[in-house]
CSV table of C-alpha atoms in Angstrom, one decimal:
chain,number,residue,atom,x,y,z
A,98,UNK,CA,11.2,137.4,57.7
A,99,UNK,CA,8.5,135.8,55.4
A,100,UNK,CA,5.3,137.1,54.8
A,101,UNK,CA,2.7,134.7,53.0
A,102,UNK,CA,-0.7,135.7,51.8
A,103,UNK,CA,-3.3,132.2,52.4
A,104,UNK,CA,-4.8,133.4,49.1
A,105,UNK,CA,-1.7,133.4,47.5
A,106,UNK,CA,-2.1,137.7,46.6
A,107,UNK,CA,1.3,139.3,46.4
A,108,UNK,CA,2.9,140.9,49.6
A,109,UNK,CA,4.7,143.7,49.6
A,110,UNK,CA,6.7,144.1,52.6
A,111,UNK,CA,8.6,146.9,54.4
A,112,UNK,CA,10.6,147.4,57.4
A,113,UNK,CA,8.6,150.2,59.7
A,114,UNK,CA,10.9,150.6,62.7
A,115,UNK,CA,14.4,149.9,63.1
A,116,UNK,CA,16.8,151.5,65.6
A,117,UNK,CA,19.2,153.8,64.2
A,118,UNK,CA,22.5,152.4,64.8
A,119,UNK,CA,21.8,149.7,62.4
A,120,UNK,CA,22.8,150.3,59.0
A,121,UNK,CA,19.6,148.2,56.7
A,122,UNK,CA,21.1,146.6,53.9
A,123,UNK,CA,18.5,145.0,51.0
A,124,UNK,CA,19.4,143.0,48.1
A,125,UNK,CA,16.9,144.1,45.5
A,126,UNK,CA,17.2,140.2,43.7
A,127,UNK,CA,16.6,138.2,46.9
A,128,UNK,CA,14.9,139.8,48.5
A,129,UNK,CA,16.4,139.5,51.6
A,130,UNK,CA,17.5,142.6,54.3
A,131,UNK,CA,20.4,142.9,56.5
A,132,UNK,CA,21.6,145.0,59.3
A,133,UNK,CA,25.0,145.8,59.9
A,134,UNK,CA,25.3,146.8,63.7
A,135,UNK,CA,27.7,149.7,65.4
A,136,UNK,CA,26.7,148.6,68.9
A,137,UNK,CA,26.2,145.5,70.7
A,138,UNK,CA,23.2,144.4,72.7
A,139,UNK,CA,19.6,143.5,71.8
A,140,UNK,CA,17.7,145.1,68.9
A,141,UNK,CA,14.3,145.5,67.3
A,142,UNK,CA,13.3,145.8,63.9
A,143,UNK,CA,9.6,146.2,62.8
A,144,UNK,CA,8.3,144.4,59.4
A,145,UNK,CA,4.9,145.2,58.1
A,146,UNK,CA,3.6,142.8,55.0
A,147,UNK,CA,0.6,143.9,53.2
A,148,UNK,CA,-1.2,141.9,50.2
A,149,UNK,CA,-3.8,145.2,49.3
A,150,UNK,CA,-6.0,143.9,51.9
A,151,UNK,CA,-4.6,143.3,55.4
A,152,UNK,CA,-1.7,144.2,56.8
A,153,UNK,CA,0.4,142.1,59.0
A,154,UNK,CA,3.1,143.7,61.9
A,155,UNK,CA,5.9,141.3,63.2
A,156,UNK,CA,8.5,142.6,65.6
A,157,UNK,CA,11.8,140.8,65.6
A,158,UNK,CA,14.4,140.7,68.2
A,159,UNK,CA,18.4,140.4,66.8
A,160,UNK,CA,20.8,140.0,69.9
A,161,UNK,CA,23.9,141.9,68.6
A,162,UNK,CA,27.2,140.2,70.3
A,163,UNK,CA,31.0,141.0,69.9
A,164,UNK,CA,31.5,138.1,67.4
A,165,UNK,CA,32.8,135.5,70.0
A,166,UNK,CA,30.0,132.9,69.0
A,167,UNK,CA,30.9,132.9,65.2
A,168,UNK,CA,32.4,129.6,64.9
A,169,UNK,CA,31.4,129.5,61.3
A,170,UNK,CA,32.7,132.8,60.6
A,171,UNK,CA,30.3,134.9,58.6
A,172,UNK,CA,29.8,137.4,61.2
A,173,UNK,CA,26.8,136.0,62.4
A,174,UNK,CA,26.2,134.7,66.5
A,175,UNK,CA,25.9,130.9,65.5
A,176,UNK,CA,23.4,130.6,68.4
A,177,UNK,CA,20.5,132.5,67.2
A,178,UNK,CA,17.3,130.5,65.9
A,179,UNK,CA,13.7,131.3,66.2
A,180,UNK,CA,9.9,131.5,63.5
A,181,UNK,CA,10.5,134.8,61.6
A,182,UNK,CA,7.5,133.5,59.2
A,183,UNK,CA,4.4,135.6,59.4
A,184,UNK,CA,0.7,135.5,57.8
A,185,UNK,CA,-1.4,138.5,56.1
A,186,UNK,CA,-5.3,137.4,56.5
């Protein structure tokens, strides 16, 4: 998820909803989360971005699988794509 400000302010960004069988992971230097997943099926994890201003809400949906499509092999379903970019006016 990417949150971009059109006036180029700061976002701060935070994860507002998340089911609780995943386990949120975030890497302080990248900035970048991750969920690790004790059940299958389809998810939903909230992210709110806010540049002082406005605040932005974007909902995304992760389909959780048994790890059969993971041709690649790092644990993720190599079939997924989608936008996960989202704007703060």
């Amino acid at each position: 998820m990417r949150f971009k400000d059109p006036d180029g302010d700061n976002v701060s960004v935070a994860v507002t909803s998340e089911p609780v069988y995943l386990a949120r992971i975030y890497n302080e230097s990248t900035g970048i989360f991750s969920w690790v997943a004790s059940e299958a099926g389809n998810h939903w994890i909230k992210f709110s971005g806010f540049d002082g201003e406005a605040t932005a809400n974007r909902t995304v949906y992760i389909n959780v699988d048994n790890g059969e499509d993971d041709s690649n092999g790092n644990g993720l379903d190599d079939n997924g794509s989608g936008d996960n970019d989202a704007e703060v006016n």
